PDB file of C-alpha atoms and ligand atoms in Angstrom:
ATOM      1  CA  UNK A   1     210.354 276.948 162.337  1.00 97.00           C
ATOM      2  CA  UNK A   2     212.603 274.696 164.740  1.00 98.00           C
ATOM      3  CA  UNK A   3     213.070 270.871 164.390  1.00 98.00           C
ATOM      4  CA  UNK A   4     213.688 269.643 167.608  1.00 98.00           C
ATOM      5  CA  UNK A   5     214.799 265.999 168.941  1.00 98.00           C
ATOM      6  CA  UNK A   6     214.890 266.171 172.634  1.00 98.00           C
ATOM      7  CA  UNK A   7     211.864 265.708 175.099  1.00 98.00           C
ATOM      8  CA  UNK A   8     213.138 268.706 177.151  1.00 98.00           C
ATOM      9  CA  UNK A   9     213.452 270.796 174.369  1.00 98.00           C
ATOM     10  CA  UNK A  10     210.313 270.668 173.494  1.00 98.00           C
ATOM     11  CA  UNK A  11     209.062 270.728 176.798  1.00 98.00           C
ATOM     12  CA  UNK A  12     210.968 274.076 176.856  1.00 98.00           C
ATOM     13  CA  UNK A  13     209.241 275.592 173.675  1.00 98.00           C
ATOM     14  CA  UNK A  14     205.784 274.964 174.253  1.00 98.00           C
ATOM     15  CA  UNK A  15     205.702 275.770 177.861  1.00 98.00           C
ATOM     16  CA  UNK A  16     207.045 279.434 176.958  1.00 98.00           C
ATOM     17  CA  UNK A  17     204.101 279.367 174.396  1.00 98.00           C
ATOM     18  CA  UNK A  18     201.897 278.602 176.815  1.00 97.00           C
ATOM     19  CA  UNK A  19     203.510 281.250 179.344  1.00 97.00           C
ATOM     20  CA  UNK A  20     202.722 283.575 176.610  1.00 97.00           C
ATOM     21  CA  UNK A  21     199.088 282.500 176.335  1.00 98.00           C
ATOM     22  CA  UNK A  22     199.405 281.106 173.075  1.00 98.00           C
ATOM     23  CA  UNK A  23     197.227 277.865 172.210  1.00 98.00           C
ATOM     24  CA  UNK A  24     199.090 274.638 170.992  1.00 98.00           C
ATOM     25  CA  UNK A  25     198.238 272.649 168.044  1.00 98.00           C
ATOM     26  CA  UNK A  26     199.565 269.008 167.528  1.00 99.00           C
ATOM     27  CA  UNK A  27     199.399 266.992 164.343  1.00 99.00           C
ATOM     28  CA  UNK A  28     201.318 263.096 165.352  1.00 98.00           C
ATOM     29  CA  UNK A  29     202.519 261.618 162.245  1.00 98.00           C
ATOM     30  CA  UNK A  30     204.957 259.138 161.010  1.00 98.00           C
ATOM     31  CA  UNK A  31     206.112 261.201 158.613  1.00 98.00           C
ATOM     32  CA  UNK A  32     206.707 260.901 154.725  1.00 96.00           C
ATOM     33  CA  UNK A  33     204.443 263.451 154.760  1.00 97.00           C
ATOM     34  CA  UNK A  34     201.962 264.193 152.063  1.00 97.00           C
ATOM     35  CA  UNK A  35     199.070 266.896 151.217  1.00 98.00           C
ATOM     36  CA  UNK A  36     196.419 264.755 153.857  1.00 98.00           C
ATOM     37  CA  UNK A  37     199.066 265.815 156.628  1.00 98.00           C
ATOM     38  CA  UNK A  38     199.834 269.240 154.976  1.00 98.00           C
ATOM     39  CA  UNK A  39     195.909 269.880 155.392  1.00 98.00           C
ATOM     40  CA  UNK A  40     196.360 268.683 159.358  1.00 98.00           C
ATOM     41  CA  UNK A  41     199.033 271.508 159.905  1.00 98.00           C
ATOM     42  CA  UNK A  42     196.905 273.883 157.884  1.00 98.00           C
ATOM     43  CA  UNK A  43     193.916 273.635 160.008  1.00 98.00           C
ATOM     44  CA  UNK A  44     195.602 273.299 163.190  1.00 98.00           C
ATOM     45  CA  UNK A  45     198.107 276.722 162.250  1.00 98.00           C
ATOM     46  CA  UNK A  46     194.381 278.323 160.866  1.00 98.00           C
ATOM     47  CA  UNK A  47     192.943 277.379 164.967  1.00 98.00           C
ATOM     48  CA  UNK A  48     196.393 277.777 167.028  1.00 98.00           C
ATOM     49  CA  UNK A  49     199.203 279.983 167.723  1.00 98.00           C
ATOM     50  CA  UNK A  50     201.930 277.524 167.917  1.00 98.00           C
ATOM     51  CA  UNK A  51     201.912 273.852 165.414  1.00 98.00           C
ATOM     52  CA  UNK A  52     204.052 271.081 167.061  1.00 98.00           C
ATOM     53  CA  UNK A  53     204.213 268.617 164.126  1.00 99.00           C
ATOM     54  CA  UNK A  54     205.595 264.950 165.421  1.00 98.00           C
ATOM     55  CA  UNK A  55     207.648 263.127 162.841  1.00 98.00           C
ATOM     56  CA  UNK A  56     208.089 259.586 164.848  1.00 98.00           C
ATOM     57  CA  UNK A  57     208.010 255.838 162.906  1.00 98.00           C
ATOM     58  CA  UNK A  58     206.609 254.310 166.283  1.00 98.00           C
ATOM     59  CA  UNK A  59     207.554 250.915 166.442  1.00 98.00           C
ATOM     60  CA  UNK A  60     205.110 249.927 169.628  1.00 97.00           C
ATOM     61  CA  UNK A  61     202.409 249.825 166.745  1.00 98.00           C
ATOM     62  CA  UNK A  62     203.994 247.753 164.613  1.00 96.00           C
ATOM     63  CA  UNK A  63     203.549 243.729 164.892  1.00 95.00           C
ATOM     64  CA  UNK A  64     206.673 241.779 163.877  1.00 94.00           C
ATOM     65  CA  UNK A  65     206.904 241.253 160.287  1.00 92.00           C
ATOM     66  CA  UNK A  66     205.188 244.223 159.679  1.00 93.00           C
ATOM     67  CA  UNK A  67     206.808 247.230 157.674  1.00 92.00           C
ATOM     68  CA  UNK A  68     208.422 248.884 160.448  1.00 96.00           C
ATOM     69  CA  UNK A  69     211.727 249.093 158.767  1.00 95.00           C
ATOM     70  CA  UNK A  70     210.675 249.357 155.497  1.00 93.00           C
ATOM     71  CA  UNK A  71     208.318 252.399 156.842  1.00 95.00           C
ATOM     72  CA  UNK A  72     208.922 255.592 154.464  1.00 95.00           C
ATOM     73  CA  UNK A  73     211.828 257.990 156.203  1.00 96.00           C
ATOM     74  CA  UNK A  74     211.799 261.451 154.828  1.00 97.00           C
ATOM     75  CA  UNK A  75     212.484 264.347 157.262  1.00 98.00           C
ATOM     76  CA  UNK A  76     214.082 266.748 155.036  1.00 98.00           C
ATOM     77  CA  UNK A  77     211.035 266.749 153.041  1.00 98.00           C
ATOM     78  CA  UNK A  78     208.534 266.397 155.774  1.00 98.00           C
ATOM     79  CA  UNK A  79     210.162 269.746 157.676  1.00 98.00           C
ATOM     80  CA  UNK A  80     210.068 271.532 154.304  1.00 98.00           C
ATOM     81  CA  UNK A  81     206.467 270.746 154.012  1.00 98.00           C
ATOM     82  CA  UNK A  82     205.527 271.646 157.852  1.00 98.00           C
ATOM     83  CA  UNK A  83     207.047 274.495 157.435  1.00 98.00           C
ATOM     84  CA  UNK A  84     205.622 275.607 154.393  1.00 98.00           C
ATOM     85  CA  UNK A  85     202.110 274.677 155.652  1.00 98.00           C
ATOM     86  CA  UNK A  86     202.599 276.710 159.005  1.00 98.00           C
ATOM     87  CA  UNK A  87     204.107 274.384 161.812  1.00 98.00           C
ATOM     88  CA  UNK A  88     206.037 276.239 164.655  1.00 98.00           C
ATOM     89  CA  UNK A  89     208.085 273.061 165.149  1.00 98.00           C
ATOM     90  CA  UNK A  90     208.871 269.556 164.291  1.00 98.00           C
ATOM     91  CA  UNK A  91     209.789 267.177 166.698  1.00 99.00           C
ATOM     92  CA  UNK A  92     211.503 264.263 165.553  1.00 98.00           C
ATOM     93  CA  UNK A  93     212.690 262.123 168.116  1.00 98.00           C
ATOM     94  CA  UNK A  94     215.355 259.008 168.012  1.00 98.00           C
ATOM     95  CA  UNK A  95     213.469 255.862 169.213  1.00 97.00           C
ATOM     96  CA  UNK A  96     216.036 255.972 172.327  1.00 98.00           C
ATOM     97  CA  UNK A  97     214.225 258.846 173.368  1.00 98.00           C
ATOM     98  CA  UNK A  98     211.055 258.025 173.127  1.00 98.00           C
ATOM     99  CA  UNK A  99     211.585 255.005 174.757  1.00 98.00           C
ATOM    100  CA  UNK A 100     215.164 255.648 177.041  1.00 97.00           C
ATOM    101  CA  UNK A 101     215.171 251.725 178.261  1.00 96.00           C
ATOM    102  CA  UNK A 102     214.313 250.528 174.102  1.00 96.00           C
ATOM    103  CA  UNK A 103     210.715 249.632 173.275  1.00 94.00           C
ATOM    104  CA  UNK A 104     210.525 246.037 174.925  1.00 94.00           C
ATOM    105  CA  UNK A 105     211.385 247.867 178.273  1.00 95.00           C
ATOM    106  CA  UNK A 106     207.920 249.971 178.593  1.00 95.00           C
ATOM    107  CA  UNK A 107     205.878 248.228 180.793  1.00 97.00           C
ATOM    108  CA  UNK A 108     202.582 250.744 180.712  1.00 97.00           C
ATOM    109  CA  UNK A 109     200.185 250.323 177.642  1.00 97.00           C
ATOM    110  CA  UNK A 110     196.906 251.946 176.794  1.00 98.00           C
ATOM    111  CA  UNK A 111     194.321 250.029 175.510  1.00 98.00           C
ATOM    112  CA  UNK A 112     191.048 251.229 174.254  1.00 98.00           C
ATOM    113  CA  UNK A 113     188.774 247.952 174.939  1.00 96.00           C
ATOM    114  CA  UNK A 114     185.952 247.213 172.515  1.00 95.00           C
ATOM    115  CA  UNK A 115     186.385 250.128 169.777  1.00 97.00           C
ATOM    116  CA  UNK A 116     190.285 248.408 168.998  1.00 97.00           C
ATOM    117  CA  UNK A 117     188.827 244.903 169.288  1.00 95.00           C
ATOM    118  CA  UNK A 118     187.017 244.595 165.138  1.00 97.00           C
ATOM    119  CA  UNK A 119     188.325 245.684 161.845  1.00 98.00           C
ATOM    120  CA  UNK A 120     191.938 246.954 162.066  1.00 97.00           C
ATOM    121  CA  UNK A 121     192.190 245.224 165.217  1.00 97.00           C
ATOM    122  CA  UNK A 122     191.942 241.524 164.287  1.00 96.00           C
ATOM    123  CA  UNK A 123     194.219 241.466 161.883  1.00 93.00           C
ATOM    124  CA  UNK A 124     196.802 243.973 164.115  1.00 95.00           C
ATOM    125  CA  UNK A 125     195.612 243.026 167.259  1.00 96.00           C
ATOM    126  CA  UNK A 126     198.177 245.085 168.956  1.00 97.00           C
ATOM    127  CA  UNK A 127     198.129 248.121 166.476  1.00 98.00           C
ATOM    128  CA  UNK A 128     196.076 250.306 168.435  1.00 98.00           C
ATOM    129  CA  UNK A 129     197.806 249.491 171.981  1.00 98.00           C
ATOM    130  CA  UNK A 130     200.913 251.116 170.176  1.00 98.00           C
ATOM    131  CA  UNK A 131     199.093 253.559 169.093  1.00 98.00           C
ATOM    132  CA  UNK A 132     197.258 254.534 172.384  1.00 98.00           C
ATOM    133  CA  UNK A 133     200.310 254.494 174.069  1.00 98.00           C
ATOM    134  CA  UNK A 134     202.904 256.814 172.171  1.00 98.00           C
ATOM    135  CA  UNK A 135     199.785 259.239 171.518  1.00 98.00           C
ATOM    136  CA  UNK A 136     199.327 259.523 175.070  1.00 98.00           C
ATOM    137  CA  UNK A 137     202.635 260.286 175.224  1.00 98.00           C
ATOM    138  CA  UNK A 138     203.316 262.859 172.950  1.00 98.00           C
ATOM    139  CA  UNK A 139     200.138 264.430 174.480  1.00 98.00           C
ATOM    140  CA  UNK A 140     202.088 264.375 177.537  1.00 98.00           C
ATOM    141  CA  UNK A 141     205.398 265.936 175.581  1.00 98.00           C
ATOM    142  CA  UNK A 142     203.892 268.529 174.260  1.00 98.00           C
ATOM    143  CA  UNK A 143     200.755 269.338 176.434  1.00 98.00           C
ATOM    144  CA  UNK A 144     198.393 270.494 173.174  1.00 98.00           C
ATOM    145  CA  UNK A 145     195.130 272.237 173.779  1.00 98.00           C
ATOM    146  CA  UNK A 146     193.802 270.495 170.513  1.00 98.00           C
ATOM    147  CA  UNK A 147     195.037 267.485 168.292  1.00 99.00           C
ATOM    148  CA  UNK A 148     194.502 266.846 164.837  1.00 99.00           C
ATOM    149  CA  UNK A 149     193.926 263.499 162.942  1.00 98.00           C
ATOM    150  CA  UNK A 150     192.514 262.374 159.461  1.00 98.00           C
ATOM    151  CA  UNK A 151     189.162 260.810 158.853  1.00 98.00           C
ATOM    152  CA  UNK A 152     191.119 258.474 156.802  1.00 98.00           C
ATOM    153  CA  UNK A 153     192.187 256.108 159.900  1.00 98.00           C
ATOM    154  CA  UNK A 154     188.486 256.454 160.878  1.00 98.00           C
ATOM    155  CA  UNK A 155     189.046 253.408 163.635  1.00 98.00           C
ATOM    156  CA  UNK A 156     191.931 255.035 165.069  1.00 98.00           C
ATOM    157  CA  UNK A 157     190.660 258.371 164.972  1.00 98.00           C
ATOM    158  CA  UNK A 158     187.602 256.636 167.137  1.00 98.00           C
ATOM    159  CA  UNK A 159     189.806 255.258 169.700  1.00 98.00           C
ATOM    160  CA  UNK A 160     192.190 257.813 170.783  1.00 98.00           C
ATOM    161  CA  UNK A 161     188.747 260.039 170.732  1.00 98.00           C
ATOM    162  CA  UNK A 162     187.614 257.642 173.383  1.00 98.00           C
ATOM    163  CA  UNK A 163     190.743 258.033 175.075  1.00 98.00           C
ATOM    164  CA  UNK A 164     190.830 261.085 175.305  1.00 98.00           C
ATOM    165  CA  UNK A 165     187.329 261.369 177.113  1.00 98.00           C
ATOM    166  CA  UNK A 166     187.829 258.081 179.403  1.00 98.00           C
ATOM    167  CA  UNK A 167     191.024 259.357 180.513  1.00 98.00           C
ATOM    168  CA  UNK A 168     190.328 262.853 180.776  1.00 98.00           C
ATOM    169  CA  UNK A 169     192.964 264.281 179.219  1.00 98.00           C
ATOM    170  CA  UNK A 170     192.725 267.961 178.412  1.00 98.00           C
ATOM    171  CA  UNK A 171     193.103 267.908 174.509  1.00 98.00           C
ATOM    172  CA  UNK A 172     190.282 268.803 171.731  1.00 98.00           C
ATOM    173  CA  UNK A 173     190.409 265.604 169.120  1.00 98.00           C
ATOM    174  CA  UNK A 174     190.260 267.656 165.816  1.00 98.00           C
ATOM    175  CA  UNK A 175     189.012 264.592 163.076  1.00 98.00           C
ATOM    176  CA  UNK A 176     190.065 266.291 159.622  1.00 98.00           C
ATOM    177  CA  UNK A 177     188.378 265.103 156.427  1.00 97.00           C
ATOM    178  CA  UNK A 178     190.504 262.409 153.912  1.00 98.00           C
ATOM    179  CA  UNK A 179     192.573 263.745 151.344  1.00 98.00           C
ATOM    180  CA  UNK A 180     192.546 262.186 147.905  1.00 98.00           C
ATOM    181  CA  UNK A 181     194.092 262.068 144.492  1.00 97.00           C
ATOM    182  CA  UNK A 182     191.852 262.889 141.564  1.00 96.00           C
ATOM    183  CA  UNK A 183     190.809 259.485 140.648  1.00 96.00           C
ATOM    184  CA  UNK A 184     189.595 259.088 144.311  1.00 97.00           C
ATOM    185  CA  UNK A 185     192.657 256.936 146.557  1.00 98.00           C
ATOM    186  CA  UNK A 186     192.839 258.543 149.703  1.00 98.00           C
ATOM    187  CA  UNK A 187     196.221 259.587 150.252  1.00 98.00           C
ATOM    188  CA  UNK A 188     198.257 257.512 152.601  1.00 96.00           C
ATOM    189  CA  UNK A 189     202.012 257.290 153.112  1.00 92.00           C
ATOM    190  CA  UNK A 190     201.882 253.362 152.440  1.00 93.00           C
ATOM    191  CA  UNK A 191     200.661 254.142 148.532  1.00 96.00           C
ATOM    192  CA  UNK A 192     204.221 253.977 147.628  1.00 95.00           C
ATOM    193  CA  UNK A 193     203.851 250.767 148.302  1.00 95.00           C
ATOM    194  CA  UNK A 194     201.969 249.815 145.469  1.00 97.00           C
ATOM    195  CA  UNK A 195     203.217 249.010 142.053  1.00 97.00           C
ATOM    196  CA  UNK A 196     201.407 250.449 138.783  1.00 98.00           C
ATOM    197  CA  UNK A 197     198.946 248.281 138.621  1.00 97.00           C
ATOM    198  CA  UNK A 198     198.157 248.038 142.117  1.00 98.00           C
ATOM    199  CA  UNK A 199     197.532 251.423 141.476  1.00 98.00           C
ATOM    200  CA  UNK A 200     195.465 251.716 139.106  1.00 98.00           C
ATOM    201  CA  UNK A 201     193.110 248.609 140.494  1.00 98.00           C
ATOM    202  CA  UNK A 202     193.396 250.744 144.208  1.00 98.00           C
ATOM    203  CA  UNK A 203     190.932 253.063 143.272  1.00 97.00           C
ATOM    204  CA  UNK A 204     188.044 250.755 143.472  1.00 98.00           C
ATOM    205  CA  UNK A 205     187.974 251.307 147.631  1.00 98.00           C
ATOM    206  CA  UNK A 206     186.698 254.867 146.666  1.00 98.00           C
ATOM    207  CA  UNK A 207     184.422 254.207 143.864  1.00 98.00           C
ATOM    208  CA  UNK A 208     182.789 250.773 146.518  1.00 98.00           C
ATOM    209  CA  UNK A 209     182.179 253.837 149.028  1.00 98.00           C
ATOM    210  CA  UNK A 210     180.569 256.114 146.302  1.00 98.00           C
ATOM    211  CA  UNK A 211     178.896 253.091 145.294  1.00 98.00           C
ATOM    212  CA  UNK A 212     177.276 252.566 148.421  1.00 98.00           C
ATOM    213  CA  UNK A 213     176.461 256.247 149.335  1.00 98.00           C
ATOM    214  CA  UNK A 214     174.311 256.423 146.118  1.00 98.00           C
ATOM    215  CA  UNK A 215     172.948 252.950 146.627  1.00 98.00           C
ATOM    216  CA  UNK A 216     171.964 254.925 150.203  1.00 98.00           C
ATOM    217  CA  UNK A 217     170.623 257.888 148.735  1.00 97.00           C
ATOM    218  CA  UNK A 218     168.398 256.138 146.422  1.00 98.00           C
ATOM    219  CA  UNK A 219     166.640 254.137 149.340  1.00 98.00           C
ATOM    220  CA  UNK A 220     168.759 250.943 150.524  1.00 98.00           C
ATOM    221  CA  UNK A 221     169.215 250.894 153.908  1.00 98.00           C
ATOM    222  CA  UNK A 222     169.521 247.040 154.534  1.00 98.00           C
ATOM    223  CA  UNK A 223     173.759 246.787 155.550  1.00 98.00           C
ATOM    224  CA  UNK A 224     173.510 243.646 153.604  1.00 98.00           C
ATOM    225  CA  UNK A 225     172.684 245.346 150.251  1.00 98.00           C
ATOM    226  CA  UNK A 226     175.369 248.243 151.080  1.00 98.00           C
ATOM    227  CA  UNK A 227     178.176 245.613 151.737  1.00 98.00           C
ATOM    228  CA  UNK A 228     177.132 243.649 148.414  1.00 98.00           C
ATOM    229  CA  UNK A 229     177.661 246.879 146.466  1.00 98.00           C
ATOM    230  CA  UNK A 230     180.358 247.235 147.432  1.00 98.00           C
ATOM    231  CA  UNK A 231     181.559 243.890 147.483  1.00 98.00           C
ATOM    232  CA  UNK A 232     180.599 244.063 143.676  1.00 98.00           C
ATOM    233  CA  UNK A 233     182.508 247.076 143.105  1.00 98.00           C
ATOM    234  CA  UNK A 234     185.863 245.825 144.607  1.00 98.00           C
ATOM    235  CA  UNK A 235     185.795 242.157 142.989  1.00 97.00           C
ATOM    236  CA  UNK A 236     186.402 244.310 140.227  1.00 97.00           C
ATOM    237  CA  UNK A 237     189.969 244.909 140.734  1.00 95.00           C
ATOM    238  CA  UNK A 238     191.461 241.339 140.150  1.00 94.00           C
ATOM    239  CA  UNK A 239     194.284 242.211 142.151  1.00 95.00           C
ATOM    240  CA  UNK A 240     192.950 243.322 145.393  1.00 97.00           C
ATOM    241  CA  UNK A 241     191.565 241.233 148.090  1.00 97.00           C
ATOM    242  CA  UNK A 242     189.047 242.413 150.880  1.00 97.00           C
ATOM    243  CA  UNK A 243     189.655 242.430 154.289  1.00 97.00           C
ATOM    244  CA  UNK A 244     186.207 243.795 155.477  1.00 98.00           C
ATOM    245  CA  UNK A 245     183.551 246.259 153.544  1.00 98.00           C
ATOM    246  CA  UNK A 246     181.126 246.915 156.538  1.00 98.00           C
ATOM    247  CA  UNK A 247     178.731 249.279 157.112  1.00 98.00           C
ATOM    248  CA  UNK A 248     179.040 250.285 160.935  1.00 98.00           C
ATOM    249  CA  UNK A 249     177.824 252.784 164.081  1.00 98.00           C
ATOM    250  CA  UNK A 250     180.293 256.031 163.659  1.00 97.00           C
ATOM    251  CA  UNK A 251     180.746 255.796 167.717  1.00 95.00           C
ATOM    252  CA  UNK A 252     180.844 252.036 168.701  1.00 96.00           C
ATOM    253  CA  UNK A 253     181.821 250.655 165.256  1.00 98.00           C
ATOM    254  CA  UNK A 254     179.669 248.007 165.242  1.00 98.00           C
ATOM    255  CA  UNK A 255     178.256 246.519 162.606  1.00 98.00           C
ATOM    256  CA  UNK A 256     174.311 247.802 162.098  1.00 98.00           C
ATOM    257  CA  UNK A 257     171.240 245.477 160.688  1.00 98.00           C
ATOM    258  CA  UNK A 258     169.734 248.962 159.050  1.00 98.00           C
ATOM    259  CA  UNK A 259     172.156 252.117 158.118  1.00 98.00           C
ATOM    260  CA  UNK A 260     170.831 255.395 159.200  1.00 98.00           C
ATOM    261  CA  UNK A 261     172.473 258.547 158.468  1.00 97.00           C
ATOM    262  CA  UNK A 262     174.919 257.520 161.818  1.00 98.00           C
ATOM    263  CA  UNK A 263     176.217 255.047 159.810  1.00 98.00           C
ATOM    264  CA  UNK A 264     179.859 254.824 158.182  1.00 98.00           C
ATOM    265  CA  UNK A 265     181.364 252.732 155.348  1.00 98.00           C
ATOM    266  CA  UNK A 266     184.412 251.411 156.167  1.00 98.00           C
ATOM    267  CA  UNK A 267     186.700 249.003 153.670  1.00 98.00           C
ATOM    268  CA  UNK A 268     190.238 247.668 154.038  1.00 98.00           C
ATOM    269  CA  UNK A 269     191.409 245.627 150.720  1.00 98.00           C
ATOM    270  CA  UNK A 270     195.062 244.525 150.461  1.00 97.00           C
ATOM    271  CA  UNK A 271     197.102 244.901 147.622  1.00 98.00           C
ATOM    272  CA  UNK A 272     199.690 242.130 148.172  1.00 96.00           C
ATOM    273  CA  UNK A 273     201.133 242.786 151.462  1.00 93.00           C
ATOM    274  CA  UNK A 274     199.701 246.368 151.043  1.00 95.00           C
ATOM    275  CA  UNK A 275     196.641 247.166 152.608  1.00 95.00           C
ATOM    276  CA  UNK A 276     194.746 249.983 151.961  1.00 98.00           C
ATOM    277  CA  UNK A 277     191.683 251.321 154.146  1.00 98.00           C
ATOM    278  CA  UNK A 278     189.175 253.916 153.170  1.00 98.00           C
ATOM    279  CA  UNK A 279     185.786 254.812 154.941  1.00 98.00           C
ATOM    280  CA  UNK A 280     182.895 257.374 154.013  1.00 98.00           C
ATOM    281  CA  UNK A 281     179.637 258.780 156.027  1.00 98.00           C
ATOM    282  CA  UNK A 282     176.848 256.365 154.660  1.00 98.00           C
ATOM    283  CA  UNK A 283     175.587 259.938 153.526  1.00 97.00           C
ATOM    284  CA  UNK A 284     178.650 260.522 151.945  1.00 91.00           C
ATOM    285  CA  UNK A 285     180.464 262.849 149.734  1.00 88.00           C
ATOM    286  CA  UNK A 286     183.444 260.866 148.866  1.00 92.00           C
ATOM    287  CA  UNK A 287     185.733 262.631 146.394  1.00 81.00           C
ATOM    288  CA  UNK A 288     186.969 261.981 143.558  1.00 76.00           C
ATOM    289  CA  UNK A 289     186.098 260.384 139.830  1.00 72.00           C
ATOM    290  CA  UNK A 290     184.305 257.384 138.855  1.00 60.00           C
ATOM    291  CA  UNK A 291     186.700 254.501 138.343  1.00 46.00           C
TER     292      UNK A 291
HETATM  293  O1  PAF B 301     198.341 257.915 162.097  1.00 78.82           O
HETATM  294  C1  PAF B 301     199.561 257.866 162.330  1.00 78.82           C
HETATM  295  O2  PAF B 301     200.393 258.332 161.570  1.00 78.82           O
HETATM  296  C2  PAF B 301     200.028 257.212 163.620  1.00 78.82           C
HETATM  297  O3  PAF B 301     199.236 256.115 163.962  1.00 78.82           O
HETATM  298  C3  PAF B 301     200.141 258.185 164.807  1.00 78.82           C
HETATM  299  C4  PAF B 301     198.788 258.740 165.211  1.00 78.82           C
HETATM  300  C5  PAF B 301     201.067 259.333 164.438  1.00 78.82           C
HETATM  301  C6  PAF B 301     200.726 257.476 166.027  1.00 78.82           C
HETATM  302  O4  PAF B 301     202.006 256.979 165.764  1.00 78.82           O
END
């Protein structure tokens, strides 16, 4: 496996690939990688011949104040594990490369109206701009046939899926099912974040989606009921506040009256200035134990 920092060298690399008829998988990530992005590379080296994992802290998706610098940095560890789990390269660029003229000089954004506007998007009202952009980008680097993201960052995983099909670009979006510890926490590179008891309360976004999925099986389908569930559930955990606990359309993410079997569960609760999201098919499963 190669780590690579340069545009053109990566340029290089998967154009030969391609030369050679080989298919190209891409998994973006920040990095401080863990076994959610191990499963990305996984699939995408079990459906391509060559894995371009992208190890880049982008800071267009970051608002000020936010944890940009305090963002987890671990390349040794995140080659180690891209290699292990099948990538053909990692490409870990400097910012100045990514952005030659520094990141107030780019002057083209992508914005996803609509699906970016609710959830995520009012409190980061810019997140998903950032987003759009450098994943547009890095489509453009490395030219992938398919691209893989987790289920986890269902809203974002929405958007540059609608991105992809309003602008055309020729790239499968590849949504891979959330990753979670045993008690249930879907894994996330911010969980180091949280201190011991944080930790131990953050399990209650998992249990407020299992909560609501059997709520669903056994016959509620009023959104109201579903959100007081899980409502219930997460009040539980004296130390977390909710941001939203919804109960939305899995393509426009709007909120629905009546959930239907098209419906998704989607929570964000913050543990101090951690927040944690989680989401679920109304129909479920969600993994892990009962908190
Ligand atoms: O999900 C992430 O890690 C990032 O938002 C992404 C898609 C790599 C873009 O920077």
């Amino acid at each position: 496996m190669q780590v690579l920092h340069r545009v053109d060298e990566v340029r290089r690399h998967v154009d030969a690939a391609r030369f050679r008829g080989a298919s190209v998988g891409l998994v973006p990530t920040m990095g401080a990688l863990h076994a959610g992005h191990a499963s990305l590379v996984e699939r995408a080296a079990a459906e391509c011949d060559e894995v371009v994992v992208t190890v880049f802290v982008n800071p267009l998706q970051f608002a000020t104040g936010e944890d940009l610098a305090a963002y987890p940095r671990t390349l040794d560890g995140d080659v180690r594990l891209a290699d292990t789990h099948g990538a053909s390269v990692v490409f870990a660029p400097e910012e100045s490369e990514m952005y030659p003229g520094g990141r107030d000089a780019v002057l083209t954004e992508v914005t996803v109206a609509g699906l970016s506007r609710r959830w995520e998007g009012s409190s980061r009202p810019t997140h998903f701009a950032g987003v759009c952009t450098v994943v547009a980008k890095l489509f453009n680097i490395v030219g992938p046939c398919r691209a893989y993201f987790g289920e986890k960052d269902f809203q974002q995983l929405a958007v540059l899926t609608r991105m992809v099909d309003d602008l055309s670009f020729p790239v499968h979006v590849v949504g891979c099912p959330t990753v979670r510890e045993p008690d249930g926490l879907a894994l996330s590179s911010r969980n180091v974040y949280l201190d011991p008891d944080q930790r131990r309360e953050a399990r209650v976004l998992s249990a407020a989606l299992r909560d609501a999925v059997s709520a669903y099986r056994s016959g509620v389908r009023d959104a109201a009921g579903l959100r007081e569930v899980m409502g219930n559930r997460i009040a539980t955990a004296t130390g977390g506040v909710v941001d939203y606990a919804v109960v939305v359309d899995r393509r426009t993410l709007e909120p629905v009256d009546r959930a239907d079997a098209d419906s998704r569960l989607l929570v964000a609760v913050a543990f101090g200035a951690t927040r944690l999201l989680d989401n679920a098919s109304v129909i479920g499963p969600v993994g892990g134990d009962d908190a």
